PDB file of C-alpha atoms and ligand atoms in Angstrom:
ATOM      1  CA  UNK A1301      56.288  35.658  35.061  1.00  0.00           C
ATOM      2  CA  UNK A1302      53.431  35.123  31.945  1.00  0.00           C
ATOM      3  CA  UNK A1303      55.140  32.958  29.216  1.00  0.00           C
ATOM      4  CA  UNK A1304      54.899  33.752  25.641  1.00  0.00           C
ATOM      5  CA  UNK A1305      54.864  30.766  23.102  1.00  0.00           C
ATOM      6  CA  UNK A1306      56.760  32.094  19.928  1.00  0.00           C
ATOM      7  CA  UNK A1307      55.408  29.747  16.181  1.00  0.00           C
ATOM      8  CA  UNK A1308      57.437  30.293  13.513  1.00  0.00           C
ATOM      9  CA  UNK A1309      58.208  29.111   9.907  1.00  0.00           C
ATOM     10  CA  UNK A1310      60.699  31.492   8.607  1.00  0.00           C
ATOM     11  CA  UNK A1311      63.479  33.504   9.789  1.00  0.00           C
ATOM     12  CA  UNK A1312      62.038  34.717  12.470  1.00  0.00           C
ATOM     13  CA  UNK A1313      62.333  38.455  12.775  1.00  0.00           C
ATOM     14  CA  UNK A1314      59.422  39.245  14.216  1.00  0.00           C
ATOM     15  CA  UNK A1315      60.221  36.292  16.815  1.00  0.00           C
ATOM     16  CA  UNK A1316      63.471  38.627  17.558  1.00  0.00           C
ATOM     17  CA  UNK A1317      61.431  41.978  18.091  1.00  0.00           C
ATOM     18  CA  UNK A1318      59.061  40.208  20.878  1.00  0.00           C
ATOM     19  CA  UNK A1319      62.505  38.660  22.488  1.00  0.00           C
ATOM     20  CA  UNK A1320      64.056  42.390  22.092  1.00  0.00           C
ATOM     21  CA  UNK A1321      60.688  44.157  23.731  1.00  0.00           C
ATOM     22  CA  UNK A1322      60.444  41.717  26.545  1.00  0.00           C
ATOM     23  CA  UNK A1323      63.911  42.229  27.582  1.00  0.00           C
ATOM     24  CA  UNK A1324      63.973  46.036  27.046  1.00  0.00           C
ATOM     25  CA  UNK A1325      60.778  47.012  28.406  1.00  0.00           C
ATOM     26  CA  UNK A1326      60.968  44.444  31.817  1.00  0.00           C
ATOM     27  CA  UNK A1327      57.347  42.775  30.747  1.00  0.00           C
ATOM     28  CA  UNK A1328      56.264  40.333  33.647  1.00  0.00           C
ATOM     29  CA  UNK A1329      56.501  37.858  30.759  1.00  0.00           C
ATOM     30  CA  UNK A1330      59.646  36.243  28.652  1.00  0.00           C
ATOM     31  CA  UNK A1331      59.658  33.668  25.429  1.00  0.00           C
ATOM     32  CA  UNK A1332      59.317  30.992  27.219  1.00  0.00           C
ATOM     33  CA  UNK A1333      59.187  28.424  23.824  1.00  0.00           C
ATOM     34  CA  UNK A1334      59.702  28.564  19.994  1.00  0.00           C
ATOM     35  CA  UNK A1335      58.160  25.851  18.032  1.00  0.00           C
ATOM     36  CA  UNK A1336      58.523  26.083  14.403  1.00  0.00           C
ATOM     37  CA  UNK A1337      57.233  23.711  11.808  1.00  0.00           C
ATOM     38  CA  UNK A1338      60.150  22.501  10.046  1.00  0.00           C
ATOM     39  CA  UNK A1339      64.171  22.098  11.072  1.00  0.00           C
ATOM     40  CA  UNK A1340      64.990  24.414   8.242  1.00  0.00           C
ATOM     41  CA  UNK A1341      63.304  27.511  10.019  1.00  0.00           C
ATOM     42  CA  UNK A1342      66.225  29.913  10.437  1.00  0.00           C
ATOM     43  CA  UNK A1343      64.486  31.603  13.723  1.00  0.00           C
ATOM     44  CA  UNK A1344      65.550  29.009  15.506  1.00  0.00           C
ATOM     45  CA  UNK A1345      68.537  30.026  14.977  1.00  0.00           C
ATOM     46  CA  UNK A1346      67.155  33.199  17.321  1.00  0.00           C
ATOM     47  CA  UNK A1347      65.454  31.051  20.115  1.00  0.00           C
ATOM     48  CA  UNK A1348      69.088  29.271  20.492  1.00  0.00           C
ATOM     49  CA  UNK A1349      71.463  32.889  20.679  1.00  0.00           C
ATOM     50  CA  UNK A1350      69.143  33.623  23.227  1.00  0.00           C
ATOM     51  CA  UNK A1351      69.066  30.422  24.621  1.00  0.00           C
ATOM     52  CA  UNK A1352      65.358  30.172  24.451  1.00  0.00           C
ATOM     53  CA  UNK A1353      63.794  26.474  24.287  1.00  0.00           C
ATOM     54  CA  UNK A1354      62.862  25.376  20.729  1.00  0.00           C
ATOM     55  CA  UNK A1355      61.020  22.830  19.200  1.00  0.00           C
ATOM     56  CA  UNK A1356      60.118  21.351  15.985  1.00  0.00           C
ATOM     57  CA  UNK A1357      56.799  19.710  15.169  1.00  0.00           C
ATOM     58  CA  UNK A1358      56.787  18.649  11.406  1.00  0.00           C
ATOM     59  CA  UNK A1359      53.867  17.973   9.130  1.00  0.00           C
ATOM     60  CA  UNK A1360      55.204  14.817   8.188  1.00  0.00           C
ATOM     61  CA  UNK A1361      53.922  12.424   4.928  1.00  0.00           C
ATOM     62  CA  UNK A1362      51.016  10.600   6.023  1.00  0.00           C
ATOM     63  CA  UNK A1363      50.305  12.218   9.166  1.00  0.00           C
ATOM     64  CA  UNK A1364      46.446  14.017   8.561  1.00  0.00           C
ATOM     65  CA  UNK A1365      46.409  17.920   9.689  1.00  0.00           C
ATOM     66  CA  UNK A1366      43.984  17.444  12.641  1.00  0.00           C
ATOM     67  CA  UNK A1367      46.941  14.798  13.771  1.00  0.00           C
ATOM     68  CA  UNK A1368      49.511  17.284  13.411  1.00  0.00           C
ATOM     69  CA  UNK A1369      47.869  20.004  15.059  1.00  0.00           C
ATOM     70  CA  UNK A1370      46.800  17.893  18.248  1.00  0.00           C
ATOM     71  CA  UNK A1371      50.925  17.210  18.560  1.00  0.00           C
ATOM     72  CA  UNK A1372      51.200  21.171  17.917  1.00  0.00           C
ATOM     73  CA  UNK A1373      49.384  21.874  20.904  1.00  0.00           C
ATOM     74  CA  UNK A1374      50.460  19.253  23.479  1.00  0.00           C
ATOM     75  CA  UNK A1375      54.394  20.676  22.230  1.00  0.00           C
ATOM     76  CA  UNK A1376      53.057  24.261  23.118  1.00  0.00           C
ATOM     77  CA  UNK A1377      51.078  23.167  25.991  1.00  0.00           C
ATOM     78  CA  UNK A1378      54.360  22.079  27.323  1.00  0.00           C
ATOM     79  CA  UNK A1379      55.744  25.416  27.279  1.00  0.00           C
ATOM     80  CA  UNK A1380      52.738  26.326  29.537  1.00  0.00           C
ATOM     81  CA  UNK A1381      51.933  29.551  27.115  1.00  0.00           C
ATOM     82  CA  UNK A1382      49.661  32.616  28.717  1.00  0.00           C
ATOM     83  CA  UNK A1383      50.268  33.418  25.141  1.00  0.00           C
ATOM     84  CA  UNK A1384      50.789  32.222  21.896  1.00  0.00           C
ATOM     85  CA  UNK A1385      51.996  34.419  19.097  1.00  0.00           C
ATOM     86  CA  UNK A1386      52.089  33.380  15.358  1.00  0.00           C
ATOM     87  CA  UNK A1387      55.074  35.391  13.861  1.00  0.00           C
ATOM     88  CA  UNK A1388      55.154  34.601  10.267  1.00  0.00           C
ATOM     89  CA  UNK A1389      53.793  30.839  10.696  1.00  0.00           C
ATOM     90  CA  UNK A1390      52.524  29.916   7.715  1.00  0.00           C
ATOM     91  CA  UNK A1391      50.738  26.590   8.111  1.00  0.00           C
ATOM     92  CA  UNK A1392      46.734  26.655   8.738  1.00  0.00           C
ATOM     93  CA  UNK A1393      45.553  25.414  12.211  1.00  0.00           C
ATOM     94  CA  UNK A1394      42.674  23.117  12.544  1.00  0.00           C
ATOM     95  CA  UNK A1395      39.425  24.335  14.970  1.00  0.00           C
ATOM     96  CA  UNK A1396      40.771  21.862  17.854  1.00  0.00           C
ATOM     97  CA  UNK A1397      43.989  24.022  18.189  1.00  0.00           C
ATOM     98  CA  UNK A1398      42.129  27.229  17.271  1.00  0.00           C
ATOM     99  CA  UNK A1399      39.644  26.516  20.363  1.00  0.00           C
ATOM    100  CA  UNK A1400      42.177  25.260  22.683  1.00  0.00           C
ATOM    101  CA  UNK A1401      44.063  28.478  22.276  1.00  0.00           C
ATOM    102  CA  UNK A1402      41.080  30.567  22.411  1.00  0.00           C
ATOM    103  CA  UNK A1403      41.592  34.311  23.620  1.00  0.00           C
ATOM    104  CA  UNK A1404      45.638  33.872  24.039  1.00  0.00           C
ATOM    105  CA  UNK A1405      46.444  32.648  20.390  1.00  0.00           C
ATOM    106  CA  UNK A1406      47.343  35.941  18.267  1.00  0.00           C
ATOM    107  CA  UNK A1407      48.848  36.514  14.699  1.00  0.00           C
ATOM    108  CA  UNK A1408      50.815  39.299  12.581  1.00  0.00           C
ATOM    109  CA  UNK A1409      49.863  39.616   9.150  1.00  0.00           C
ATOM    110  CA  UNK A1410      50.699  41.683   6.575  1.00  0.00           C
ATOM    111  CA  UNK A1411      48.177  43.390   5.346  1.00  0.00           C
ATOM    112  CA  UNK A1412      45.268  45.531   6.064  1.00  0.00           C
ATOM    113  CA  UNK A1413      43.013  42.951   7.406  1.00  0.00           C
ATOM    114  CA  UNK A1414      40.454  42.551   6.256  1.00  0.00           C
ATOM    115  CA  UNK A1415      41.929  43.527   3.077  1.00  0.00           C
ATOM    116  CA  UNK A1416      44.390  40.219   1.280  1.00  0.00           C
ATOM    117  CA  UNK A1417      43.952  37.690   3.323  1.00  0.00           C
ATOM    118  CA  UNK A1418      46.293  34.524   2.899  1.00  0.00           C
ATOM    119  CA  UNK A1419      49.654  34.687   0.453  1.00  0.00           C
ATOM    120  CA  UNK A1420      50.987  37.285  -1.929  1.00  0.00           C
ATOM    121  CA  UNK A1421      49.583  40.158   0.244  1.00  0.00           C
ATOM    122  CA  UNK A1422      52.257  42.565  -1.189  1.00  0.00           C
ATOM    123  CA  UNK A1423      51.984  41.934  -4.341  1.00  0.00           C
ATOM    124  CA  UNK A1424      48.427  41.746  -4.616  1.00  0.00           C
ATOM    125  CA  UNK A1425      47.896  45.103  -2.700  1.00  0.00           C
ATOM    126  CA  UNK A1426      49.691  46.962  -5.623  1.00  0.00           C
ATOM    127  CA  UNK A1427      48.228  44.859  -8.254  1.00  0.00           C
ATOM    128  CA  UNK A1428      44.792  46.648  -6.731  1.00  0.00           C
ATOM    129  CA  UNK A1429      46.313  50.222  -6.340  1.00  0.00           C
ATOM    130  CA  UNK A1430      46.198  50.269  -3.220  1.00  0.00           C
ATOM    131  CA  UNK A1431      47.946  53.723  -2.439  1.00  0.00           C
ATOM    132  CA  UNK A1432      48.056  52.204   1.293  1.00  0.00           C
ATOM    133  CA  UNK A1433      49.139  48.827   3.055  1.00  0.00           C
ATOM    134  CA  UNK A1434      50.146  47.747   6.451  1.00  0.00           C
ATOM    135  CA  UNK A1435      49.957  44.990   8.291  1.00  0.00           C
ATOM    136  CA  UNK A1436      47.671  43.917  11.125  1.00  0.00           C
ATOM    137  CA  UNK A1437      47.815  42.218  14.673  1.00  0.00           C
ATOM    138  CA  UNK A1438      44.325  39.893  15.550  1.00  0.00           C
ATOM    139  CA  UNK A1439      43.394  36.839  17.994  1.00  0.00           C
ATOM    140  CA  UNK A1440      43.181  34.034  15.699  1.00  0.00           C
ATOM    141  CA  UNK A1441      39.582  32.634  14.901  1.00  0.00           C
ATOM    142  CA  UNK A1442      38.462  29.455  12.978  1.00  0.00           C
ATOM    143  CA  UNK A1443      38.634  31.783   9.097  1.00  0.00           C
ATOM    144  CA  UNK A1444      41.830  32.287   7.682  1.00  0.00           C
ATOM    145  CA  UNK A1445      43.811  35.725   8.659  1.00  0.00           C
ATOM    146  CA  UNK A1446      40.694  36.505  10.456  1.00  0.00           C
ATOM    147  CA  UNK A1447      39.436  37.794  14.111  1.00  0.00           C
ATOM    148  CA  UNK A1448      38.986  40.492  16.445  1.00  0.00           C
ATOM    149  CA  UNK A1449      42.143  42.891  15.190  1.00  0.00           C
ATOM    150  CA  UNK A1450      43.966  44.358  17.877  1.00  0.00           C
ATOM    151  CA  UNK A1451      46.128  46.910  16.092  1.00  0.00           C
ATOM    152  CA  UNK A1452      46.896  48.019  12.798  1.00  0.00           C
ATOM    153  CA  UNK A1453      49.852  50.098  11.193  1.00  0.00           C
ATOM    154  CA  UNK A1454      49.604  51.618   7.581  1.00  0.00           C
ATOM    155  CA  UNK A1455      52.552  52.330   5.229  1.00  0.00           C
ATOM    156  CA  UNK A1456      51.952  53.964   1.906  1.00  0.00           C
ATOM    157  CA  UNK A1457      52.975  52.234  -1.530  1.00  0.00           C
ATOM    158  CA  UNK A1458      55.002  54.382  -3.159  1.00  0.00           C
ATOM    159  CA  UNK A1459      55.436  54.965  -6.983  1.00  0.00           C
ATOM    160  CA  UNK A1460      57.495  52.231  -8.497  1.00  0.00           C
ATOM    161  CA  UNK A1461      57.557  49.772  -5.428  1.00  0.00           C
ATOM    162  CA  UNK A1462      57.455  45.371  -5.993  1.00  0.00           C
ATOM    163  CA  UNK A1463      56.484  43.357  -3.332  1.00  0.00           C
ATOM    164  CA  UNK A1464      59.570  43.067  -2.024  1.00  0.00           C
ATOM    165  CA  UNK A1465      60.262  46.858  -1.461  1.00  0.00           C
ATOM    166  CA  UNK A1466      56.587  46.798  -0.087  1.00  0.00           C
ATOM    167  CA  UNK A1467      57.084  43.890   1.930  1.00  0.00           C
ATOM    168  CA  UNK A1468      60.288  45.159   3.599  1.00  0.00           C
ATOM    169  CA  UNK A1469      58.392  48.724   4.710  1.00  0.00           C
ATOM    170  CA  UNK A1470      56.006  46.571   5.904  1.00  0.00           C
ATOM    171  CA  UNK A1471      57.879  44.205   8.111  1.00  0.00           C
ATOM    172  CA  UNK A1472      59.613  47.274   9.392  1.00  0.00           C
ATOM    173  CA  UNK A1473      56.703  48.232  10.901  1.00  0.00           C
ATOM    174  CA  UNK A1474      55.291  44.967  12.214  1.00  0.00           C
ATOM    175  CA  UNK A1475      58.711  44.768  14.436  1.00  0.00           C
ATOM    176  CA  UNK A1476      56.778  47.608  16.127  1.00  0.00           C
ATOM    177  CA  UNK A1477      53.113  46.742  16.218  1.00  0.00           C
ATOM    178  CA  UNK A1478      53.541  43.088  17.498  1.00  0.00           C
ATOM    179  CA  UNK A1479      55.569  43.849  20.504  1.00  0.00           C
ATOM    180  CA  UNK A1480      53.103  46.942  20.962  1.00  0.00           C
ATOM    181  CA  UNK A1481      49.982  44.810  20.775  1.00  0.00           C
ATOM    182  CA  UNK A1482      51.367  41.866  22.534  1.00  0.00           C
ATOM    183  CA  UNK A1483      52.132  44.248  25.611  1.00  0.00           C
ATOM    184  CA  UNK A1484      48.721  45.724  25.535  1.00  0.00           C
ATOM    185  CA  UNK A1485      48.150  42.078  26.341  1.00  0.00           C
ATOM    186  CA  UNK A1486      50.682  41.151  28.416  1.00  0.00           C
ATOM    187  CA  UNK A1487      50.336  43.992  30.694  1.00  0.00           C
ATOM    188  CA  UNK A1488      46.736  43.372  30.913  1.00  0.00           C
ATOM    189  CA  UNK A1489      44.907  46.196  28.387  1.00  0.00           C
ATOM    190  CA  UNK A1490      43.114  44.292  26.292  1.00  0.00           C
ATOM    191  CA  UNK A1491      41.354  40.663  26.037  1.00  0.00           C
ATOM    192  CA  UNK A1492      39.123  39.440  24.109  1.00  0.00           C
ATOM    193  CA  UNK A1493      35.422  38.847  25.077  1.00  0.00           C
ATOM    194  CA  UNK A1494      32.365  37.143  23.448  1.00  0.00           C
ATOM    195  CA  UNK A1495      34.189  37.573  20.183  1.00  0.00           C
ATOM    196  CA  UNK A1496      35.311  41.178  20.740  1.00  0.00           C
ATOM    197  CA  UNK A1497      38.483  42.834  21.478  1.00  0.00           C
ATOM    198  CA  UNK A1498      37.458  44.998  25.112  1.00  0.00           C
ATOM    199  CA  UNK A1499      39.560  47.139  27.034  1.00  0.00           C
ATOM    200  CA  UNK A1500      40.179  46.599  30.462  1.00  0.00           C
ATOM    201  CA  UNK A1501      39.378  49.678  32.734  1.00  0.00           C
ATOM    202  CA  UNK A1502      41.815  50.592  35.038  1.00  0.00           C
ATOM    203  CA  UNK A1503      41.525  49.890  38.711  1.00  0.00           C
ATOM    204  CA  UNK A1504      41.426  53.533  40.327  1.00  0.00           C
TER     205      UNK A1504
HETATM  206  C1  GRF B 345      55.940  38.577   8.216  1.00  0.00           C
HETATM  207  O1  GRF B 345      55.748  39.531   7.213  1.00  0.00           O
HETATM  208  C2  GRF B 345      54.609  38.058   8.703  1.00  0.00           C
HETATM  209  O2  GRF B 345      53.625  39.032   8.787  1.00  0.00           O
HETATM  210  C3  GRF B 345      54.274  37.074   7.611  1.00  0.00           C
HETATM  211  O3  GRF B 345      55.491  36.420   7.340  1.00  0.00           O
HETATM  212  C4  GRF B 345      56.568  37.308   7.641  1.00  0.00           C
HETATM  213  C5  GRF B 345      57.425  36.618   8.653  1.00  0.00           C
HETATM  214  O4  GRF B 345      58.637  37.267   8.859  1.00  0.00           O
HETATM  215  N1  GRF B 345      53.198  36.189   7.974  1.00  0.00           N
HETATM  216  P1  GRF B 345      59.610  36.839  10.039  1.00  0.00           P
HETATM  217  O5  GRF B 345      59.778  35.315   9.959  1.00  0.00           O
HETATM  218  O6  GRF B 345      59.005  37.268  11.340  1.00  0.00           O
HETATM  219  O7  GRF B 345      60.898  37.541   9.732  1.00  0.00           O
END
């Protein structure tokens, strides 16, 4: 059995739609951990209902990023992740942890990568006119929201949506594409090589 490390910040829905897909499809892998970055994160209260080991690293006052991040991975190392999947973690990772994790660190964002990177995704995509959105799964590389993309999903923006109407179609639609990519990974489809994502043929 692969494990799956699970960071969060928030509440965690996408967290629930890896736990669902791992249970319901029989993956040779399971959530082994959830780390999130503060106590408040209400997907922990996920990891617990499915009794799934949690953990909380905090950035706290004083302590420098690199500092925090070096805890970050020695708490996920622990876990012993073939995997580790940001699911609405909102907190930038220094190179160290980027490096560490290299080629088994992945992250759901929501937007049409490379298109709004970082915050307000939503409501920058209408601000532009975008006509189209969507939200996109990558390994995580040094640049913010950036890397080899592994799969993509589009919605449209319709007439007289806010970010939160956007945002919700979105999310809808990343409960699919994050289990889907993550099993492309899990099951042994796709890694990623000299920077690229590559398929991996089939024996025959
Ligand atoms: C998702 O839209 C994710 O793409 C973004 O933050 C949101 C997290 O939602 N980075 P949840 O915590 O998985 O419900």
């Amino acid at each position: 059995m692969k494990n799956i490390v699970v960071l969060i910040s928030g509440r965690g829905s996408n967290l629930r739609a890896i736990v669902q897909a791992c249970a319901d499809e029989n993956w040779p892998a399971r959530v082994a951990g959830v780390v999130a970055d503060r106590s408040g994160a209400a997907g922990l209260a996920v990891a617990r209902e499915h009794r799934i080991a949690s953990a909380v690293v905090d950035l706290a006052a004083g302590v420098s990023r690199d500092a925090w991040c070096d805890e970050l991975a020695r708490v996920v190392d622990g876990f012993a992740p073939d995997w580790v999947v940001l699911a609405g973690f909102m907190r930038i990772l220094s190179p160290s942890f980027v490096q560490h994790f290299e080629g088994r660190l992945i992250n759901v964002h929501p937007s049409l990568l490379p298109a709004f990177p970082g915050l307000h995704t939503h409501r920058r995509a209408i601000e532009a006119g975008c006509t189209v959105a969507g939200a996109t799964v990558h390994f995580v590389t040094e640049g913010l929201d950036a890397g080899p993309v592994i799969a993509q999903a589009t919605v449209p923006v319709l007439p007289g949506d806010d970010a939160e109407t956007l945002a919700a179609r979105v999310l809808e639609r990343e409960h699919v594409l994050l289990p889907q990519a993550l099993a492309a990974l899990v099951h042994g489809r796709l890694r990623l090589e000299g920077g690229r994502v590559v398929q991996v043929p089939r024996p025959v």
